[in-house]
Amino acid sequence: MALPYNRLNFITLCVTDLARARAYYEALGWVPENVTDTIAFYRMDGQYFALFTLEGLSEETGLDVAALRTGAMTLAQNYHTEADVEAAFNRAVACGAKPVRAPFKTGWGGYSCYVADPDGHLWEFAHNPFSPLDAEGRLA
Amino acid sequence: MALPYNRLNFITLCVTDLARARAYYEALGWVPENVTDTIAFYRMDGQYFALFTLEGLSEETGLDVAALRTGAMTLAQNYHTEADVEAAFNRAVACGAKPVRAPFKTGWGGYSCYVADPDGHLWEFAHNPFSPLDAEGRLA
C-alpha cells in the first residue's frame, strides 16, 4: 500500500473573489466539476485543479488571511488511511516542516493535516474515504 | 493537435534558499532528476515538480522579488509549437489575465511566456522542442 511520494493530487490556488476567479478560468475553457460557495474543482488527468477562497483556507488551516502569501496555494497528497496521513505529517515535521494543523477529522468526513515547507508553501496530506486512489496514488 | 486545457506539466515552488529547500524535499523522499544552481526538477507521473529560486523567477519574468508573493509559484502548460504558445498567451489575456512577459525565446532553446491570473498567480505557457508531449498533453 506504499504510495510513491512524487505525486500531487490537488493543485489549489487561493483567491480573493471566487466568482471573479471562476469567470476567468472558465472563460479559458476549464469546466467545473463541483462547486460550492468557497471552492471550485476542475478535473484533470488523475488530479484536480481547485480555486479556494482565502477565507476558506484561513478557516481550514487556522492561519490568518494576512499570513497567506506564498501559502495562498496548497499542494495535496492523498493517502489510503488515516494512519498514513499521520505518518506523512510526522515524516514531514521530522524533515523540518512547520506543523500548521495537526491531523484532524474534517467536516466532509475525511482526515487531513497541513504543514508548511521551509518557504511557507502549504502542503496538505489527506485521506478521503469517498475518493479512492489507484495503486500509483492517483485519484481513481 | 489540440491539447486539453485541463492539465499542468510543471508545478514550481519558488524558494529563498534552494539548498535548504532541496534538503527538506529530498529528506522527504523526492529524488532530483536534474539540478542547476537555480532550479531542481523532480519527476512525477507525466509531470514535474520543481523548486526555483525567487531570483531565478524574478529574472525569468521581470517581476521584482518583492512582488513575488502569490506569484512565488508557477503553473505551467506546455504546447506543441511556438504558435500554440502565442495563441495560449493571447487567449489568456483576452480572458482577463495580466500579461507579465510576452512570448520570448528562452535561454534553453524553448519559447515561453507568463501571465498573471486575477489574483496574481503566475501561469507559464511554453514550448520545449526537447521535451515532447503525448497526445493528451502530458510530458512524454
PDB file of C-alpha atoms in Angstrom:
ATOM      1  CA  MET A   1       0.000   0.000   0.000  1.00  0.00           C
ATOM      2  CA  ALA A   2       3.037   2.282  -0.030  1.00  0.00           C
ATOM      3  CA  LEU A   3       2.402   5.121  -2.428  1.00  0.00           C
ATOM      4  CA  PRO A   4       5.064   6.930  -4.391  1.00  0.00           C
ATOM      5  CA  TYR A   5       5.954  10.259  -2.823  1.00  0.00           C
ATOM      6  CA  ASN A   6       6.447  12.066  -6.104  1.00  0.00           C
ATOM      7  CA  ARG A   7       2.849  12.904  -6.834  1.00  0.00           C
ATOM      8  CA  LEU A   8       0.240  15.637  -6.298  1.00  0.00           C
ATOM      9  CA  ASN A   9      -3.490  15.041  -6.202  1.00  0.00           C
ATOM     10  CA  PHE A  10      -4.747  18.617  -5.918  1.00  0.00           C
ATOM     11  CA  ILE A  11      -3.234  21.885  -7.021  1.00  0.00           C
ATOM     12  CA  THR A  12      -5.231  24.640  -5.350  1.00  0.00           C
ATOM     13  CA  LEU A  13      -4.936  28.373  -5.933  1.00  0.00           C
ATOM     14  CA  CYS A  14      -6.415  30.618  -3.271  1.00  0.00           C
ATOM     15  CA  VAL A  15      -8.311  33.634  -4.475  1.00  0.00           C
ATOM     16  CA  THR A  16      -9.840  36.807  -3.090  1.00  0.00           C
ATOM     17  CA  ASP A  17     -13.008  36.632  -5.188  1.00  0.00           C
ATOM     18  CA  LEU A  18     -14.143  33.166  -6.211  1.00  0.00           C
ATOM     19  CA  ALA A  19     -16.689  34.408  -8.755  1.00  0.00           C
ATOM     20  CA  ARG A  20     -14.061  36.544 -10.461  1.00  0.00           C
ATOM     21  CA  ALA A  21     -11.545  33.700 -10.472  1.00  0.00           C
ATOM     22  CA  ARG A  22     -14.100  31.213 -11.797  1.00  0.00           C
ATOM     23  CA  ALA A  23     -15.149  33.603 -14.539  1.00  0.00           C
ATOM     24  CA  TYR A  24     -11.557  33.875 -15.682  1.00  0.00           C
ATOM     25  CA  TYR A  25     -10.701  30.164 -15.629  1.00  0.00           C
ATOM     26  CA  GLU A  26     -13.996  29.071 -17.133  1.00  0.00           C
ATOM     27  CA  ALA A  27     -13.599  31.645 -19.914  1.00  0.00           C
ATOM     28  CA  LEU A  28     -10.279  29.932 -20.619  1.00  0.00           C
ATOM     29  CA  GLY A  29     -12.021  26.612 -21.007  1.00  0.00           C
ATOM     30  CA  TRP A  30     -11.827  24.961 -17.592  1.00  0.00           C
ATOM     31  CA  VAL A  31     -15.067  23.112 -16.850  1.00  0.00           C
ATOM     32  CA  PRO A  32     -16.054  22.930 -13.159  1.00  0.00           C
ATOM     33  CA  GLU A  33     -16.998  19.527 -11.875  1.00  0.00           C
ATOM     34  CA  ASN A  34     -18.150  20.539  -8.407  1.00  0.00           C
ATOM     35  CA  VAL A  35     -18.625  23.994  -6.937  1.00  0.00           C
ATOM     36  CA  THR A  36     -19.572  25.349  -3.511  1.00  0.00           C
ATOM     37  CA  ASP A  37     -19.602  28.880  -2.111  1.00  0.00           C
ATOM     38  CA  THR A  38     -15.940  28.574  -1.178  1.00  0.00           C
ATOM     39  CA  ILE A  39     -14.318  26.166  -3.616  1.00  0.00           C
ATOM     40  CA  ALA A  40     -14.476  25.046  -7.233  1.00  0.00           C
ATOM     41  CA  PHE A  41     -12.973  21.770  -8.503  1.00  0.00           C
ATOM     42  CA  TYR A  42     -11.798  21.116 -12.050  1.00  0.00           C
ATOM     43  CA  ARG A  43     -10.847  17.597 -13.104  1.00  0.00           C
ATOM     44  CA  MET A  44      -7.508  16.889 -14.734  1.00  0.00           C
ATOM     45  CA  ASP A  45      -5.965  13.544 -15.657  1.00  0.00           C
ATOM     46  CA  GLY A  46      -5.906  11.795 -12.296  1.00  0.00           C
ATOM     47  CA  GLN A  47      -5.752  15.133 -10.470  1.00  0.00           C
ATOM     48  CA  TYR A  48      -7.844  18.123  -9.589  1.00  0.00           C
ATOM     49  CA  PHE A  49      -7.173  21.811 -10.015  1.00  0.00           C
ATOM     50  CA  ALA A  50      -9.105  23.904  -7.485  1.00  0.00           C
ATOM     51  CA  LEU A  51      -9.897  27.523  -6.693  1.00  0.00           C
ATOM     52  CA  PHE A  52     -10.465  28.166  -2.985  1.00  0.00           C
ATOM     53  CA  THR A  53     -11.311  31.364  -1.138  1.00  0.00           C
ATOM     54  CA  LEU A  54      -8.601  32.854   1.069  1.00  0.00           C
ATOM     55  CA  GLU A  55     -11.163  32.873   3.899  1.00  0.00           C
ATOM     56  CA  GLY A  56     -11.784  29.183   3.303  1.00  0.00           C
ATOM     57  CA  LEU A  57      -8.111  28.309   3.517  1.00  0.00           C
ATOM     58  CA  SER A  58      -7.781  30.543   6.581  1.00  0.00           C
ATOM     59  CA  GLU A  59     -10.606  28.672   8.294  1.00  0.00           C
ATOM     60  CA  GLU A  60      -9.241  25.302   7.194  1.00  0.00           C
ATOM     61  CA  THR A  61      -5.725  25.892   8.435  1.00  0.00           C
ATOM     62  CA  GLY A  62      -6.120  28.422  11.242  1.00  0.00           C
ATOM     63  CA  LEU A  63      -3.715  30.833   9.503  1.00  0.00           C
ATOM     64  CA  ASP A  64      -4.722  34.499   9.190  1.00  0.00           C
ATOM     65  CA  VAL A  65      -5.643  35.627   5.703  1.00  0.00           C
ATOM     66  CA  ALA A  66      -2.877  38.217   6.041  1.00  0.00           C
ATOM     67  CA  ALA A  67      -0.376  35.390   6.564  1.00  0.00           C
ATOM     68  CA  LEU A  68      -1.389  33.638   3.347  1.00  0.00           C
ATOM     69  CA  ARG A  69       1.121  34.816   0.814  1.00  0.00           C
ATOM     70  CA  THR A  70       3.354  32.098  -0.531  1.00  0.00           C
ATOM     71  CA  GLY A  71       0.874  29.956   1.407  1.00  0.00           C
ATOM     72  CA  ALA A  72      -2.076  31.081  -0.701  1.00  0.00           C
ATOM     73  CA  MET A  73      -1.788  27.909  -2.708  1.00  0.00           C
ATOM     74  CA  THR A  74      -1.763  24.332  -1.493  1.00  0.00           C
ATOM     75  CA  LEU A  75      -0.295  21.106  -2.789  1.00  0.00           C
ATOM     76  CA  ALA A  76      -2.103  17.997  -1.629  1.00  0.00           C
ATOM     77  CA  GLN A  77      -1.187  14.337  -1.414  1.00  0.00           C
ATOM     78  CA  ASN A  78      -3.898  11.857  -0.601  1.00  0.00           C
ATOM     79  CA  TYR A  79      -3.327   8.599   1.280  1.00  0.00           C
ATOM     80  CA  HIS A  80      -5.144   5.323   1.747  1.00  0.00           C
ATOM     81  CA  THR A  81      -5.743   5.565   5.509  1.00  0.00           C
ATOM     82  CA  GLU A  82      -5.835   7.963   8.464  1.00  0.00           C
ATOM     83  CA  ALA A  83      -2.740   6.278   9.861  1.00  0.00           C
ATOM     84  CA  ASP A  84      -0.954   7.033   6.598  1.00  0.00           C
ATOM     85  CA  VAL A  85      -1.911  10.708   6.971  1.00  0.00           C
ATOM     86  CA  GLU A  86      -0.435  10.780  10.465  1.00  0.00           C
ATOM     87  CA  ALA A  87       2.715   9.102   9.224  1.00  0.00           C
ATOM     88  CA  ALA A  88       3.041  11.638   6.400  1.00  0.00           C
ATOM     89  CA  PHE A  89       2.565  14.522   8.834  1.00  0.00           C
ATOM     90  CA  ASN A  90       5.151  13.157  11.257  1.00  0.00           C
ATOM     91  CA  ARG A  91       7.582  12.444   8.475  1.00  0.00           C
ATOM     92  CA  ALA A  92       7.302  16.000   7.098  1.00  0.00           C
ATOM     93  CA  VAL A  93       7.776  17.542  10.538  1.00  0.00           C
ATOM     94  CA  ALA A  94      10.764  15.289  11.154  1.00  0.00           C
ATOM     95  CA  CYS A  95      12.210  16.577   7.885  1.00  0.00           C
ATOM     96  CA  GLY A  96      11.846  20.201   9.007  1.00  0.00           C
ATOM     97  CA  ALA A  97       8.314  21.215   8.031  1.00  0.00           C
ATOM     98  CA  LYS A  98       6.445  23.550  10.363  1.00  0.00           C
ATOM     99  CA  PRO A  99       3.311  21.902  11.691  1.00  0.00           C
ATOM    100  CA  VAL A 100       0.374  24.141  10.740  1.00  0.00           C
ATOM    101  CA  ARG A 101      -2.568  21.973  11.700  1.00  0.00           C
ATOM    102  CA  ALA A 102      -2.184  18.514  13.212  1.00  0.00           C
ATOM    103  CA  PRO A 103      -4.243  15.670  11.708  1.00  0.00           C
ATOM    104  CA  PHE A 104      -7.949  16.333  12.259  1.00  0.00           C
ATOM    105  CA  LYS A 105     -11.296  14.952  11.206  1.00  0.00           C
ATOM    106  CA  THR A 106     -12.660  17.230   8.501  1.00  0.00           C
ATOM    107  CA  GLY A 107     -16.209  18.494   8.122  1.00  0.00           C
ATOM    108  CA  TRP A 108     -16.577  16.494   4.907  1.00  0.00           C
ATOM    109  CA  GLY A 109     -15.836  13.146   6.508  1.00  0.00           C
ATOM    110  CA  GLY A 110     -12.162  12.900   5.758  1.00  0.00           C
ATOM    111  CA  TYR A 111      -8.934  13.229   7.691  1.00  0.00           C
ATOM    112  CA  SER A 112      -6.397  15.901   6.936  1.00  0.00           C
ATOM    113  CA  CYS A 113      -3.477  17.977   8.159  1.00  0.00           C
ATOM    114  CA  TYR A 114      -1.281  20.843   6.991  1.00  0.00           C
ATOM    115  CA  VAL A 115       2.416  21.579   7.156  1.00  0.00           C
ATOM    116  CA  ALA A 116       4.465  24.459   5.772  1.00  0.00           C
ATOM    117  CA  ASP A 117       7.704  23.843   3.943  1.00  0.00           C
ATOM    118  CA  PRO A 118      10.771  25.984   4.764  1.00  0.00           C
ATOM    119  CA  ASP A 119       9.462  28.776   2.496  1.00  0.00           C
ATOM    120  CA  GLY A 120       5.942  28.706   3.893  1.00  0.00           C
ATOM    121  CA  HIS A 121       4.347  26.776   0.999  1.00  0.00           C
ATOM    122  CA  LEU A 122       1.439  24.781   2.361  1.00  0.00           C
ATOM    123  CA  TRP A 123       1.140  21.044   1.845  1.00  0.00           C
ATOM    124  CA  GLU A 124      -1.894  19.023   2.820  1.00  0.00           C
ATOM    125  CA  PHE A 125      -1.823  15.269   3.496  1.00  0.00           C
ATOM    126  CA  ALA A 126      -5.313  13.822   3.430  1.00  0.00           C
ATOM    127  CA  HIS A 127      -7.404  10.692   3.481  1.00  0.00           C
ATOM    128  CA  ASN A 128     -10.729  10.867   1.680  1.00  0.00           C
ATOM    129  CA  PRO A 129     -12.804   7.718   2.218  1.00  0.00           C
ATOM    130  CA  PHE A 130     -15.079   8.729  -0.674  1.00  0.00           C
ATOM    131  CA  SER A 131     -12.309   9.187  -3.231  1.00  0.00           C
ATOM    132  CA  PRO A 132     -10.201   6.071  -3.689  1.00  0.00           C
ATOM    133  CA  LEU A 133      -6.672   6.152  -5.034  1.00  0.00           C
ATOM    134  CA  ASP A 134      -5.253   3.771  -7.576  1.00  0.00           C
ATOM    135  CA  ALA A 135      -2.129   1.733  -6.837  1.00  0.00           C
ATOM    136  CA  GLU A 136       0.095   4.615  -8.007  1.00  0.00           C
ATOM    137  CA  GLY A 137      -1.670   7.121  -5.760  1.00  0.00           C
ATOM    138  CA  ARG A 138      -3.662   8.849  -8.479  1.00  0.00           C
ATOM    139  CA  LEU A 139      -7.259   9.803  -7.879  1.00  0.00           C
ATOM    140  CA  ALA A 140      -9.214   6.963  -9.429  1.00  0.00           C
TER     141      ALA A 140
ATOM    142  CA  MET B   1      -3.046  18.648 -32.202  1.00  0.00           C
ATOM    143  CA  ALA B   2      -5.442  20.469 -29.877  1.00  0.00           C
ATOM    144  CA  LEU B   3      -4.489  19.675 -26.300  1.00  0.00           C
ATOM    145  CA  PRO B   4      -6.916  19.531 -23.400  1.00  0.00           C
ATOM    146  CA  TYR B   5      -6.778  22.692 -21.310  1.00  0.00           C
ATOM    147  CA  ASN B   6      -7.248  20.915 -18.004  1.00  0.00           C
ATOM    148  CA  ARG B   7      -3.668  19.874 -17.385  1.00  0.00           C
ATOM    149  CA  LEU B   8      -0.462  21.068 -15.723  1.00  0.00           C
ATOM    150  CA  ASN B   9       3.010  19.994 -16.746  1.00  0.00           C
ATOM    151  CA  PHE B  10       5.081  21.680 -14.053  1.00  0.00           C
ATOM    152  CA  ILE B  11       4.240  22.707 -10.505  1.00  0.00           C
ATOM    153  CA  THR B  12       7.003  25.002  -9.338  1.00  0.00           C
ATOM    154  CA  LEU B  13       7.517  26.399  -5.859  1.00  0.00           C
ATOM    155  CA  CYS B  14       9.801  29.376  -5.567  1.00  0.00           C
ATOM    156  CA  VAL B  15      12.185  29.421  -2.663  1.00  0.00           C
ATOM    157  CA  THR B  16      14.572  31.782  -0.916  1.00  0.00           C
ATOM    158  CA  ASP B  17      17.307  29.200  -0.370  1.00  0.00           C
ATOM    159  CA  LEU B  18      17.474  26.395  -2.902  1.00  0.00           C
ATOM    160  CA  ALA B  19      19.883  24.271  -0.842  1.00  0.00           C
ATOM    161  CA  ARG B  20      17.601  24.476   2.197  1.00  0.00           C
ATOM    162  CA  ALA B  21      14.511  23.671   0.140  1.00  0.00           C
ATOM    163  CA  ARG B  22      16.258  20.748  -1.596  1.00  0.00           C
ATOM    164  CA  ALA B  23      17.451  19.368   1.733  1.00  0.00           C
ATOM    165  CA  TYR B  24      13.891  19.356   3.012  1.00  0.00           C
ATOM    166  CA  TYR B  25      12.231  17.788  -0.024  1.00  0.00           C
ATOM    167  CA  GLU B  26      14.970  15.242  -0.584  1.00  0.00           C
ATOM    168  CA  ALA B  27      14.806  14.233   3.092  1.00  0.00           C
ATOM    169  CA  LEU B  28      11.113  13.574   2.445  1.00  0.00           C
ATOM    170  CA  GLY B  29      11.969  11.230  -0.365  1.00  0.00           C
ATOM    171  CA  TRP B  30      11.852  13.343  -3.524  1.00  0.00           C
ATOM    172  CA  VAL B  31      14.642  12.319  -5.889  1.00  0.00           C
ATOM    173  CA  PRO B  32      16.022  15.093  -8.087  1.00  0.00           C
ATOM    174  CA  GLU B  33      16.314  14.297 -11.761  1.00  0.00           C
ATOM    175  CA  ASN B  34      18.110  17.442 -12.855  1.00  0.00           C
ATOM    176  CA  VAL B  35      19.564  20.271 -10.798  1.00  0.00           C
ATOM    177  CA  THR B  36      21.249  23.581 -11.576  1.00  0.00           C
ATOM    178  CA  ASP B  37      22.293  26.498  -9.369  1.00  0.00           C
ATOM    179  CA  THR B  38      18.803  27.961  -9.604  1.00  0.00           C
ATOM    180  CA  ILE B  39      16.349  25.110 -10.148  1.00  0.00           C
ATOM    181  CA  ALA B  40      15.776  21.479  -9.216  1.00  0.00           C
ATOM    182  CA  PHE B  41      13.405  19.155 -11.111  1.00  0.00           C
ATOM    183  CA  TYR B  42      11.655  16.124  -9.642  1.00  0.00           C
ATOM    184  CA  ARG B  43       9.776  13.742 -11.930  1.00  0.00           C
ATOM    185  CA  MET B  44       6.181  12.786 -11.219  1.00  0.00           C
ATOM    186  CA  ASP B  45       3.810  10.727 -13.352  1.00  0.00           C
ATOM    187  CA  GLY B  46       3.789  12.707 -16.585  1.00  0.00           C
ATOM    188  CA  GLN B  47       4.643  15.898 -14.712  1.00  0.00           C
ATOM    189  CA  TYR B  48       7.473  17.642 -12.943  1.00  0.00           C
ATOM    190  CA  PHE B  49       7.624  19.251  -9.537  1.00  0.00           C
ATOM    191  CA  ALA B  50      10.291  21.958  -9.351  1.00  0.00           C
ATOM    192  CA  LEU B  51      11.998  24.215  -6.825  1.00  0.00           C
ATOM    193  CA  PHE B  52      13.182  27.511  -8.307  1.00  0.00           C
ATOM    194  CA  THR B  53      14.978  30.433  -6.685  1.00  0.00           C
ATOM    195  CA  LEU B  54      12.985  33.642  -6.240  1.00  0.00           C
ATOM    196  CA  GLU B  55      15.841  35.434  -8.036  1.00  0.00           C
ATOM    197  CA  GLY B  56      15.518  32.992 -10.922  1.00  0.00           C
ATOM    198  CA  LEU B  57      11.796  33.585 -11.289  1.00  0.00           C
ATOM    199  CA  SER B  58      12.391  37.327 -10.978  1.00  0.00           C
ATOM    200  CA  GLU B  59      14.932  37.208 -13.802  1.00  0.00           C
ATOM    201  CA  GLU B  60      12.698  34.952 -15.906  1.00  0.00           C
ATOM    202  CA  THR B  61       9.582  37.117 -15.586  1.00  0.00           C
ATOM    203  CA  GLY B  62      10.922  40.615 -14.989  1.00  0.00           C
ATOM    204  CA  LEU B  63       8.944  40.882 -11.724  1.00  0.00           C
ATOM    205  CA  ASP B  64      10.697  42.174  -8.608  1.00  0.00           C
ATOM    206  CA  VAL B  65      11.389  39.571  -5.939  1.00  0.00           C
ATOM    207  CA  ALA B  66       9.335  41.750  -3.578  1.00  0.00           C
ATOM    208  CA  ALA B  67       6.346  41.405  -5.921  1.00  0.00           C
ATOM    209  CA  LEU B  68       6.504  37.608  -5.850  1.00  0.00           C
ATOM    210  CA  ARG B  69       4.016  36.633  -3.182  1.00  0.00           C
ATOM    211  CA  THR B  70       1.066  34.678  -4.517  1.00  0.00           C
ATOM    212  CA  GLY B  71       3.214  34.697  -7.627  1.00  0.00           C
ATOM    213  CA  ALA B  72       6.049  32.785  -5.958  1.00  0.00           C
ATOM    214  CA  MET B  73       4.789  29.583  -7.527  1.00  0.00           C
ATOM    215  CA  THR B  74       4.113  28.867 -11.174  1.00  0.00           C
ATOM    216  CA  LEU B  75       1.775  26.542 -13.023  1.00  0.00           C
ATOM    217  CA  ALA B  76       2.935  25.585 -16.483  1.00  0.00           C
ATOM    218  CA  GLN B  77       1.235  24.202 -19.556  1.00  0.00           C
ATOM    219  CA  ASN B  78       3.395  23.048 -22.408  1.00  0.00           C
ATOM    220  CA  TYR B  79       2.359  23.167 -26.060  1.00  0.00           C
ATOM    221  CA  HIS B  80       3.410  21.534 -29.291  1.00  0.00           C
ATOM    222  CA  THR B  81       4.532  24.682 -31.147  1.00  0.00           C
ATOM    223  CA  GLU B  82       5.564  28.311 -30.686  1.00  0.00           C
ATOM    224  CA  ALA B  83       2.376  29.387 -32.433  1.00  0.00           C
ATOM    225  CA  ASP B  84       0.389  27.434 -29.853  1.00  0.00           C
ATOM    226  CA  VAL B  85       2.219  29.311 -27.077  1.00  0.00           C
ATOM    227  CA  GLU B  86       1.282  32.632 -28.674  1.00  0.00           C
ATOM    228  CA  ALA B  87      -2.324  31.510 -29.014  1.00  0.00           C
ATOM    229  CA  ALA B  88      -2.432  30.445 -25.355  1.00  0.00           C
ATOM    230  CA  PHE B  89      -0.968  33.787 -24.281  1.00  0.00           C
ATOM    231  CA  ASN B  90      -3.457  35.766 -26.365  1.00  0.00           C
ATOM    232  CA  ARG B  91      -6.351  33.643 -25.174  1.00  0.00           C
ATOM    233  CA  ALA B  92      -5.437  34.162 -21.517  1.00  0.00           C
ATOM    234  CA  VAL B  93      -5.068  37.910 -21.954  1.00  0.00           C
ATOM    235  CA  ALA B  94      -8.403  38.026 -23.790  1.00  0.00           C
ATOM    236  CA  CYS B  95      -9.925  36.253 -20.780  1.00  0.00           C
ATOM    237  CA  GLY B  96      -8.567  38.891 -18.391  1.00  0.00           C
ATOM    238  CA  ALA B  97      -5.060  37.732 -17.487  1.00  0.00           C
ATOM    239  CA  LYS B  98      -2.418  40.381 -16.985  1.00  0.00           C
ATOM    240  CA  PRO B  99       0.411  39.964 -19.467  1.00  0.00           C
ATOM    241  CA  VAL B 100       3.629  39.586 -17.467  1.00  0.00           C
ATOM    242  CA  ARG B 101       6.087  38.614 -20.187  1.00  0.00           C
ATOM    243  CA  ALA B 102       5.110  38.312 -23.828  1.00  0.00           C
ATOM    244  CA  PRO B 103       6.249  35.189 -25.705  1.00  0.00           C
ATOM    245  CA  PHE B 104      10.036  35.112 -25.912  1.00  0.00           C
ATOM    246  CA  LYS B 105      12.823  32.751 -26.953  1.00  0.00           C
ATOM    247  CA  THR B 106      14.309  31.297 -23.805  1.00  0.00           C
ATOM    248  CA  GLY B 107      17.956  30.737 -22.992  1.00  0.00           C
ATOM    249  CA  TRP B 108      17.423  26.962 -23.038  1.00  0.00           C
ATOM    250  CA  GLY B 109      16.142  26.841 -26.610  1.00  0.00           C
ATOM    251  CA  GLY B 110      12.433  26.970 -25.935  1.00  0.00           C
ATOM    252  CA  TYR B 111       9.658  29.503 -26.264  1.00  0.00           C
ATOM    253  CA  SER B 112       7.727  30.769 -23.281  1.00  0.00           C
ATOM    254  CA  CYS B 113       5.555  33.495 -21.806  1.00  0.00           C
ATOM    255  CA  TYR B 114       3.963  34.431 -18.487  1.00  0.00           C
ATOM    256  CA  VAL B 115       0.579  35.793 -17.489  1.00  0.00           C
ATOM    257  CA  ALA B 116      -0.909  36.511 -14.057  1.00  0.00           C
ATOM    258  CA  ASP B 117      -4.425  35.433 -13.204  1.00  0.00           C
ATOM    259  CA  PRO B 118      -6.780  37.856 -11.428  1.00  0.00           C
ATOM    260  CA  ASP B 119      -5.174  37.008  -8.065  1.00  0.00           C
ATOM    261  CA  GLY B 120      -1.608  37.315  -9.307  1.00  0.00           C
ATOM    262  CA  HIS B 121      -0.886  33.588  -9.613  1.00  0.00           C
ATOM    263  CA  LEU B 122       1.635  33.085 -12.389  1.00  0.00           C
ATOM    264  CA  TRP B 123       0.984  30.751 -15.310  1.00  0.00           C
ATOM    265  CA  GLU B 124       3.574  29.863 -17.915  1.00  0.00           C
ATOM    266  CA  PHE B 125       2.715  28.632 -21.408  1.00  0.00           C
ATOM    267  CA  ALA B 126       5.740  27.068 -23.040  1.00  0.00           C
ATOM    268  CA  HIS B 127       7.063  25.090 -25.984  1.00  0.00           C
ATOM    269  CA  ASN B 128      10.048  22.869 -25.317  1.00  0.00           C
ATOM    270  CA  PRO B 129      11.395  21.327 -28.521  1.00  0.00           C
ATOM    271  CA  PHE B 130      13.439  18.856 -26.460  1.00  0.00           C
ATOM    272  CA  SER B 131      10.529  17.577 -24.368  1.00  0.00           C
ATOM    273  CA  PRO B 132       7.716  16.152 -26.473  1.00  0.00           C
ATOM    274  CA  LEU B 133       4.142  15.875 -25.229  1.00  0.00           C
ATOM    275  CA  ASP B 134       1.888  12.909 -25.720  1.00  0.00           C
ATOM    276  CA  ALA B 135      -1.486  13.270 -27.411  1.00  0.00           C
ATOM    277  CA  GLU B 136      -3.102  14.220 -24.114  1.00  0.00           C
ATOM    278  CA  GLY B 137      -0.526  16.911 -23.400  1.00  0.00           C
ATOM    279  CA  ARG B 138       1.430  15.006 -20.759  1.00  0.00           C
ATOM    280  CA  LEU B 139       5.190  15.143 -20.741  1.00  0.00           C
ATOM    281  CA  ALA B 140       6.217  12.006 -22.596  1.00  0.00           C
TER     282      ALA B 140
END
